[in-house]
Amino acid sequence: MPGRVLSVASEYVPLVKTGGLADVAGALPGALAGQGWDMRTLLPAYPGLIDKAHATEEVWSHLDLFGGPGRVLMGQVGGNAVLLLDAPHLYDRAGGPYGNPKDYPDNAQRFAALSWVGARIAIDGLSDGWVPDVLHCHDWQSGFAPAYLRFSGDKRVKSVMTIHNIAFQGNASAALLGELRLPFEAFNSDALEYWGHLSSLKAGLATADVITTVSPTYAAELMRGDFGMGMQGLLAYRAADLTGILNGIDEDVWNPETDTEIAHRYSKTSLAKKAPNRAALTAEFGLTGIDGPLAIVVSRLTDQKGIDLIVECATDFVAMGGGLAILGSGEAHLEQALKDLVKAHPGKIGLRIGYDEALAHRMFAGGDAVLVPSRFEPCGLTQLYGLRYGCVPVVALTGGLADTVIDANPMAQQAKVATGVQFHPVDALAFGQALRRLVDLHENSKNWSAMQKRGMSQALGWDTSAATYAQLYESLTA
Ligand code: ADP
C-alpha cells in the first residue's frame, strides 16, 4: 500500500541547484505521485525560496535549532509540497547553498540541523497531521537524519539513504558531537566515527534501513577501494541493503520537440532540423569549417569529470576535423587550460565559463556528440540529455554512464542497438581512441542517424525508476 515519504535534500529543482542531486530531488515527488506515494521535501529556506515556493503555512517550529529558532513553512512547487526550514541564523547567507567560494565554517551545524528537523518530523509529524512512513535522505547534507531517527529509538519510520556522489562525505570534528545532539556512545566505527572524525554520510550509511545509489554499476563500484572513497568496507558489509536505481530526466523540460530554448525544434523523424541548431551553435561559439562532429561538453570543470583528458585529446580531435563547444565552471587550473586550448585552436574550440541552463539546451540541440569522460559518475545526466537530443554520447565506462549508453562495438552495430561510444580505462589513450571512433562513425551518415534515432527512442523519464523506488518503499513498510 502506498504511503507517505519525507524526502530531505539540500537542493531542489527549480528552487536551488548546484548539481544532479537537485534534478533528482525535484523530480522524485512528481514521479512517486504517479505511483500513489505522497512525498514532501524538506530543504533549507535559502534566501528567496519562501517567496518562490509561496510558503506561508507554518507546519512545524522549534525555539532552539542549533543556535536560534527554526520553523518549517509549507509551500507548493509544480504541484508538490515543499517544506522550507526557515532558520535565518543558518541559511540566510548571501553565497551559495554551501558557501562561496569557500564552504561556510558551520556547514556541519547547518546540515545537521536540517537532518535533525527531518528526523523530528519523521517521528512527530507536522502540525497539519501529516506523518511520514519513510524518511528518504540524500547525500551527506541529510546523512545525520537516519542516525537521529535510529538513536531516538523510533522503529515505526523506515529510512533510506541515497548516495548521489560519495566524494562528498560531510566530515566534521568529533568535538562537535554534543553540539550536534549526537550520542557519545554512538561514536564508534559501527555508527558515527570515521577515522577519528564525524562523517554525516557515514552516519547515514551506517544507520539507514536501506541504501540506494543512482545506478547499478555505481552500486557495485562503491564496494571497491578505487571508488568507495573510504566507505567501501561499510558498503560491502551492507551489500544486501544496497541497490542502484537509475535516475531519469524530466522529459518535458528536455524535449527537442517542444524545447522553447532552441530555435529549431525537431524529433527523430525530422532530424535534418538539427542542422540549423548546429549552425546557430557554431556561430554562437565562433566556430567555422567544422567538417567532422561538433562535440559539446556541459559540465562542472573538475578532475572527476575528466576535463584534463579533454584538454589532452582536443588537439588530435580538431586535427581529425572535429570541433568543440564547452560550457562549464570549476577548478581554476582547468578553466585556464581550456582557455589556453581555445587560444591554440581559434575557430575550432569555443568556451563559455559559467552556468547557463538555456545555453545547455542549445548545445544539446546543436551538438553532434556530448563528451563525458568522467573518472567516476554515479549516474550522470548529460549523457541522457544527449541521447534525447540526438547528440551522441561518448562516455567513460563507469557508473551510470556504463548503464545508459550502448557502445557501438561491431556486435552492437550488427544488432542495431548501439547508442554511443564507451571507453575504458579512463585515460587519454583510450579517450583519444574513442574520439577517433566517433569521427569514423560520424562519417557514415546513414548509420549515424540510425544511432541518433535509437538514442532518441530510449525511455529516459522517471517511470521505471519511480516504480523501483515505490517497490523499495513498499518492501520497507509492508
Ligand atoms: P554532477 O551532478 O556530478 O555535476 P550530473 O551529470 O549528474 O553531474 O548533473 C549535472 C547537471 O548540471 C546537468 O543537469 C547538467 O546539464 C548541469 N550543468 C552542469 N554544468 C552546467 C553549466 N555550466 N551550465 C548549465 N548546466 C550545467
XYZ file of C-alpha atoms and ligand atoms in Angstrom:
505
model
C 0.000 0.000 0.000
C 1.451 3.389 -0.933
C 2.103 5.780 1.932
C 3.944 8.979 2.771
C 7.588 9.850 2.314
C 9.573 12.722 3.750
C 12.443 13.465 1.397
C 15.267 15.562 2.898
C 17.598 17.320 0.484
C 19.772 20.415 0.239
C 18.880 21.185 -3.394
C 15.665 21.006 -5.376
C 14.895 21.924 -8.972
C 13.541 24.503 -9.722
C 14.331 26.228 -6.405
C 18.052 25.702 -5.922
C 20.591 23.680 -7.870
C 24.319 23.097 -7.981
C 24.249 19.589 -9.470
C 22.353 16.451 -10.372
C 21.094 15.936 -6.802
C 18.776 18.906 -7.352
C 17.308 17.369 -10.502
C 16.606 14.098 -8.724
C 15.162 15.619 -5.543
C 12.946 17.871 -7.661
C 11.744 15.069 -9.911
C 11.031 12.390 -7.308
C 7.814 13.814 -5.763
C 6.027 14.050 -9.104
C 7.313 10.666 -10.221
C 6.318 8.988 -6.963
C 2.894 10.626 -7.037
C 2.301 8.589 -10.180
C 2.896 5.500 -8.031
C 0.457 6.699 -5.386
C 3.135 7.815 -2.893
C 2.720 11.179 -1.180
C 6.164 12.789 -0.922
C 7.005 16.090 0.728
C 10.509 17.514 0.544
C 12.287 19.295 3.378
C 15.019 21.718 2.374
C 16.679 24.814 3.838
C 14.947 28.139 3.231
C 17.880 29.749 1.439
C 17.285 33.445 0.609
C 14.292 33.990 -1.662
C 12.939 30.452 -1.537
C 9.982 31.188 0.729
C 8.628 33.660 -1.834
C 9.390 31.395 -4.777
C 7.528 28.488 -3.193
C 4.716 30.697 -1.803
C 5.432 29.045 1.520
C 3.125 30.623 4.067
C 1.712 27.787 6.151
C 3.732 27.108 9.297
C 3.672 23.374 9.964
C 6.496 22.927 12.482
C 8.553 25.086 14.813
C 11.232 24.831 17.460
C 12.756 27.508 19.645
C 16.289 26.162 19.788
C 17.515 24.878 16.469
C 21.287 24.769 16.804
C 21.654 28.362 17.948
C 18.392 30.059 17.027
C 14.733 29.489 16.330
C 13.577 27.405 13.383
C 10.245 26.854 11.735
C 9.024 24.969 8.686
C 6.864 26.729 6.141
C 4.988 24.671 3.593
C 4.594 25.790 0.002
C 3.926 24.280 -3.387
C 6.215 23.912 -6.364
C 4.862 22.315 -9.506
C 2.008 20.770 -7.555
C 4.307 19.182 -4.951
C 4.610 20.189 -1.310
C 7.932 21.619 -0.220
C 8.819 22.191 3.416
C 11.208 25.076 3.852
C 13.258 25.144 7.014
C 13.322 28.807 7.929
C 16.259 29.367 10.284
C 17.935 32.656 9.326
C 20.943 32.083 11.606
C 21.784 29.034 9.477
C 20.539 29.699 5.972
C 20.152 33.433 5.385
C 23.534 33.811 3.656
C 24.476 35.762 0.569
C 26.583 32.978 -1.033
C 25.593 29.610 -2.487
C 23.963 26.789 -0.526
C 27.310 25.619 0.886
C 29.323 28.847 0.694
C 31.012 30.818 -1.996
C 33.767 30.339 -2.898
C 34.807 28.668 0.384
C 32.500 26.406 2.371
C 30.777 28.057 5.319
C 32.617 27.154 8.536
C 29.390 25.974 10.178
C 28.175 23.642 7.425
C 28.239 20.747 9.891
C 25.738 22.591 12.110
C 23.689 23.878 9.140
C 23.043 20.465 7.692
C 22.901 18.609 10.991
C 20.042 20.991 11.792
C 18.300 20.081 8.540
C 18.779 16.399 9.361
C 17.608 16.819 12.926
C 14.397 18.529 11.792
C 13.892 15.785 9.197
C 14.112 13.141 11.900
C 11.801 15.091 14.239
C 9.172 15.431 11.503
C 9.533 11.740 10.689
C 8.842 10.880 14.316
C 6.264 13.520 15.314
C 4.727 14.558 12.008
C 3.637 18.064 11.036
C 1.013 20.222 12.660
C -1.394 19.585 9.776
C -1.453 15.905 10.749
C 0.884 14.667 8.010
C 3.146 11.888 9.318
C 5.558 10.072 7.002
C 6.141 6.321 6.828
C 9.543 6.643 5.160
C 12.388 9.116 5.631
C 14.370 9.396 2.384
C 17.716 11.203 2.725
C 20.052 12.428 0.015
C 23.833 12.687 0.349
C 25.894 13.971 3.280
C 23.698 17.019 3.843
C 20.950 14.842 5.295
C 23.152 11.945 6.412
C 22.646 12.518 10.122
C 18.861 12.198 9.748
C 18.731 8.371 9.769
C 21.132 8.488 12.723
C 18.910 10.856 14.745
C 15.978 8.614 13.871
C 17.809 5.454 14.910
C 19.071 6.952 18.172
C 15.593 8.221 19.046
C 14.516 4.618 19.406
C 11.656 5.091 16.924
C 11.127 1.937 14.918
C 7.972 2.913 13.044
C 9.562 5.087 10.383
C 11.915 3.416 7.897
C 14.873 5.243 6.426
C 16.531 5.293 3.019
C 19.938 6.855 2.406
C 20.719 7.702 -1.220
C 24.269 8.312 -2.393
C 24.394 10.754 -5.282
C 28.142 11.266 -5.037
C 30.330 9.586 -2.449
C 33.121 12.116 -2.910
C 31.306 14.492 -0.575
C 31.206 12.976 2.901
C 30.329 15.763 5.342
C 33.352 15.308 7.564
C 33.359 17.251 10.823
C 35.313 17.380 14.041
C 34.415 14.816 16.668
C 34.390 17.712 19.138
C 31.020 18.710 17.674
C 29.327 15.503 18.815
C 27.480 17.087 21.741
C 26.673 20.306 19.903
C 25.132 18.287 17.072
C 22.980 16.380 19.558
C 24.550 13.054 18.735
C 25.030 10.436 21.466
C 28.612 9.942 22.645
C 28.122 6.188 22.896
C 27.472 6.076 19.123
C 30.929 7.458 18.399
C 32.319 4.120 17.292
C 33.265 2.628 13.946
C 29.881 0.883 13.581
C 27.999 4.187 13.629
C 29.330 7.745 13.684
C 33.102 7.521 13.853
C 35.061 7.891 10.644
C 38.852 7.921 11.005
C 38.593 9.784 14.289
C 36.141 12.326 12.889
C 32.440 12.568 12.299
C 31.083 11.970 8.826
C 27.421 12.651 8.193
C 27.450 10.422 5.112
C 28.972 7.553 7.045
C 26.379 8.100 9.774
C 23.598 7.770 7.211
C 25.132 4.725 5.566
C 25.619 3.001 8.896
C 22.169 3.693 10.333
C 19.675 3.835 7.438
C 17.484 0.786 6.890
C 18.450 0.638 3.219
C 20.943 2.397 0.985
C 20.483 3.300 -2.631
C 22.644 4.923 -5.198
C 21.840 6.207 -8.627
C 22.962 3.398 -10.922
C 23.538 -0.343 -10.599
C 27.132 -0.107 -11.801
C 27.986 2.645 -9.293
C 26.427 0.479 -6.547
C 28.856 -2.307 -7.453
C 31.792 0.086 -7.869
C 31.215 1.658 -4.450
C 32.193 -1.559 -2.704
C 35.667 -1.345 -4.255
C 38.647 0.536 -2.920
C 39.117 2.575 -6.078
C 35.580 4.040 -5.940
C 34.340 3.772 -2.353
C 36.497 6.664 -1.116
C 36.879 5.103 2.294
C 33.288 3.872 2.590
C 33.888 0.641 0.613
C 34.215 -1.590 3.673
C 30.963 -0.373 5.181
C 29.170 -0.634 1.840
C 30.465 -4.146 1.198
C 29.265 -5.061 4.686
C 25.847 -3.634 3.813
C 25.786 -5.061 0.284
C 22.474 -6.826 0.863
C 20.864 -3.456 1.691
C 22.419 -1.537 -1.201
C 20.714 -1.136 -4.581
C 21.312 1.034 -7.627
C 18.313 2.799 -9.148
C 18.994 4.828 -12.274
C 17.979 8.466 -12.402
C 15.552 9.634 -15.023
C 15.334 13.010 -16.686
C 12.461 15.435 -16.951
C 11.201 14.564 -20.412
C 9.087 17.712 -20.585
C 11.989 20.061 -19.922
C 14.384 18.061 -22.082
C 12.373 17.500 -25.225
C 13.670 18.705 -28.595
C 10.110 18.678 -29.972
C 8.851 21.284 -27.515
C 12.018 22.946 -26.170
C 11.421 26.691 -26.101
C 15.131 27.397 -25.558
C 16.064 26.213 -29.047
C 15.375 27.967 -32.337
C 14.507 24.909 -34.429
C 12.510 22.138 -32.786
C 12.871 18.607 -34.091
C 12.143 14.961 -33.460
C 13.680 11.693 -34.556
C 11.593 11.890 -37.733
C 12.814 15.399 -38.527
C 16.480 15.099 -37.597
C 17.513 17.304 -40.512
C 16.296 20.213 -38.400
C 19.258 19.674 -36.100
C 21.367 21.319 -38.828
C 20.182 24.896 -38.256
C 20.629 24.395 -34.499
C 24.183 23.252 -35.209
C 24.790 26.278 -37.409
C 23.463 28.579 -34.690
C 25.665 26.905 -32.104
C 28.852 27.131 -34.155
C 28.075 30.811 -34.763
C 27.448 31.391 -31.061
C 30.832 29.838 -30.185
C 32.634 31.490 -33.107
C 33.452 28.161 -34.798
C 33.881 27.755 -38.541
C 34.586 24.979 -41.034
C 33.879 22.046 -38.720
C 33.602 19.112 -41.146
C 33.655 16.356 -38.556
C 31.497 16.015 -35.449
C 30.767 19.063 -33.326
C 31.270 17.794 -29.785
C 29.908 19.562 -26.725
C 30.822 19.479 -23.053
C 28.390 20.709 -20.365
C 29.978 20.045 -17.041
C 31.461 21.080 -13.784
C 35.112 21.540 -14.618
C 36.689 19.141 -12.167
C 39.065 16.246 -12.033
C 36.096 13.873 -11.542
C 34.683 14.884 -14.906
C 37.936 14.087 -16.740
C 38.247 17.603 -18.125
C 42.029 17.180 -18.220
C 41.509 14.343 -20.716
C 39.570 16.699 -22.955
C 42.460 19.146 -22.743
C 44.900 16.375 -23.611
C 42.939 14.959 -26.564
C 41.442 18.110 -28.072
C 44.302 18.909 -30.428
C 44.118 15.497 -32.122
C 40.336 15.728 -32.271
C 40.495 19.088 -34.006
C 43.114 17.690 -36.402
C 40.603 14.949 -37.315
C 38.064 17.605 -38.294
C 36.166 17.806 -35.016
C 35.002 20.953 -33.244
C 34.429 21.555 -29.541
C 31.965 23.775 -27.694
C 32.485 23.752 -23.930
C 30.283 25.151 -21.161
C 31.232 24.865 -17.536
C 32.877 26.301 -14.491
C 35.041 24.866 -11.792
C 38.668 24.424 -10.863
C 40.831 27.389 -11.840
C 43.617 25.322 -13.415
C 41.140 23.511 -15.676
C 39.432 26.743 -16.673
C 42.857 28.129 -17.563
C 43.838 25.010 -19.511
C 40.648 25.284 -21.553
C 41.221 28.984 -22.194
C 44.708 28.123 -23.480
C 43.186 25.455 -25.713
C 40.802 27.967 -27.269
C 43.739 30.280 -27.980
C 45.627 27.442 -29.630
C 42.664 26.483 -31.834
C 40.707 29.601 -32.688
C 37.562 28.852 -34.659
C 37.677 25.158 -33.712
C 37.212 25.213 -29.958
C 34.857 27.569 -28.122
C 34.398 28.050 -24.390
C 31.876 29.648 -22.048
C 32.851 29.759 -18.416
C 29.758 29.866 -16.237
C 26.469 28.148 -15.582
C 23.824 28.664 -18.258
C 20.827 26.365 -18.435
C 19.410 27.859 -21.650
C 22.746 27.604 -23.430
C 22.976 23.962 -22.320
C 19.719 23.297 -24.199
C 21.041 24.985 -27.335
C 24.211 22.932 -27.091
C 22.436 19.580 -26.919
C 20.225 20.634 -29.824
C 23.158 21.788 -31.950
C 25.833 19.309 -30.940
C 26.576 16.061 -32.743
C 28.135 14.421 -29.706
C 28.460 15.057 -25.974
C 31.704 14.120 -24.247
C 31.553 12.699 -20.719
C 34.987 11.265 -19.849
C 34.299 11.057 -16.101
C 36.641 9.152 -13.807
C 33.576 8.193 -11.815
C 29.969 9.069 -12.500
C 27.242 7.928 -10.100
C 24.571 8.318 -12.777
C 25.219 11.349 -14.930
C 22.526 13.351 -16.636
C 24.259 14.937 -19.588
C 24.623 11.656 -21.478
C 20.858 11.211 -21.054
C 20.153 14.690 -22.430
C 22.490 13.787 -25.279
C 20.524 10.644 -26.079
C 17.286 12.590 -26.024
C 18.599 15.274 -28.402
C 20.342 13.028 -30.917
C 23.662 14.286 -29.522
C 25.566 11.015 -29.371
C 27.260 10.352 -26.007
C 30.959 9.491 -25.788
C 31.368 8.238 -22.247
C 33.744 6.541 -19.870
C 32.724 3.009 -18.965
C 31.847 3.746 -15.355
C 28.826 4.161 -13.093
C 25.639 5.332 -14.747
C 27.487 6.009 -17.983
C 28.059 2.257 -18.278
C 24.371 1.570 -17.607
C 22.776 4.046 -20.002
C 24.850 4.023 -23.192
C 25.294 1.044 -25.518
C 28.705 1.107 -27.139
C 28.872 0.982 -30.920
C 31.016 -2.144 -30.973
C 30.680 -4.379 -34.042
C 28.120 -6.742 -32.477
C 26.006 -3.901 -31.107
C 26.076 -2.265 -34.524
C 25.101 -5.529 -36.190
C 22.270 -5.953 -33.710
C 21.311 -2.310 -34.311
C 21.296 -1.406 -30.647
C 24.281 0.953 -30.324
C 23.571 4.425 -28.934
C 27.038 5.877 -28.320
C 30.717 5.288 -27.670
C 32.229 3.979 -24.452
C 35.855 3.747 -23.460
C 37.939 2.138 -20.773
C 40.252 2.675 -18.966
C 39.665 6.345 -18.290
C 42.893 7.726 -19.696
C 43.960 9.884 -22.604
C 44.923 6.924 -24.782
C 41.502 5.253 -24.545
C 39.647 8.569 -24.779
C 41.656 9.541 -27.848
C 40.712 6.244 -29.477
C 37.071 6.820 -28.589
C 37.221 10.211 -30.306
C 38.747 8.547 -33.370
C 35.818 6.069 -33.392
C 33.425 8.984 -33.033
C 34.870 10.674 -36.107
C 34.647 7.419 -38.088
C 31.077 6.725 -37.001
C 30.060 10.265 -37.875
C 31.365 9.861 -41.406
C 28.815 7.132 -42.144
C 25.763 9.360 -42.143
C 23.212 6.572 -42.512
C 24.494 4.594 -39.537
C 24.995 7.820 -37.627
C 21.410 8.956 -37.928
C 20.209 5.440 -37.080
C 22.249 5.670 -33.887
C 20.829 9.114 -33.108
C 17.288 7.844 -33.599
C 17.870 4.865 -31.318
C 19.079 7.162 -28.567
C 16.081 9.413 -29.074
C 13.762 6.393 -28.745
C 15.088 5.321 -25.338
C 12.787 5.642 -22.341
C 14.688 8.141 -20.191
C 11.952 9.509 -17.948
C 11.234 8.635 -14.358
C 8.575 5.931 -14.816
C 10.809 2.880 -14.374
C 12.872 4.403 -11.566
C 9.802 5.683 -9.738
C 8.272 2.218 -9.844
C 11.504 0.800 -8.387
C 11.584 3.393 -5.573
C 7.926 2.649 -4.878
C 8.720 -1.071 -4.607
C 11.543 -0.277 -2.216
C 9.294 1.882 -0.005
C 6.657 -0.816 -0.087
C 9.124 -3.510 0.934
C 10.148 -1.339 3.883
C 6.676 -0.541 5.095
C 4.932 -3.859 4.393
P 27.009 16.382 -11.355
O 25.772 16.356 -10.513
O 28.102 15.471 -10.890
O 27.523 17.756 -11.639
P 25.280 15.348 -13.467
O 25.567 14.999 -14.889
O 24.567 14.330 -12.640
O 26.657 15.784 -12.811
O 24.383 16.654 -13.403
C 24.885 17.887 -13.818
C 23.711 18.774 -14.137
O 24.145 20.120 -14.149
C 23.133 18.533 -15.515
O 21.772 18.885 -15.470
C 23.946 19.483 -16.393
O 23.295 19.817 -17.581
C 24.051 20.661 -15.478
N 25.210 21.513 -15.705
C 26.485 21.297 -15.303
N 27.265 22.346 -15.627
C 26.469 23.243 -16.243
C 26.690 24.541 -16.798
N 27.888 25.107 -16.761
N 25.640 25.181 -17.342
C 24.423 24.606 -17.375
N 24.156 23.396 -16.874
C 25.155 22.720 -16.300
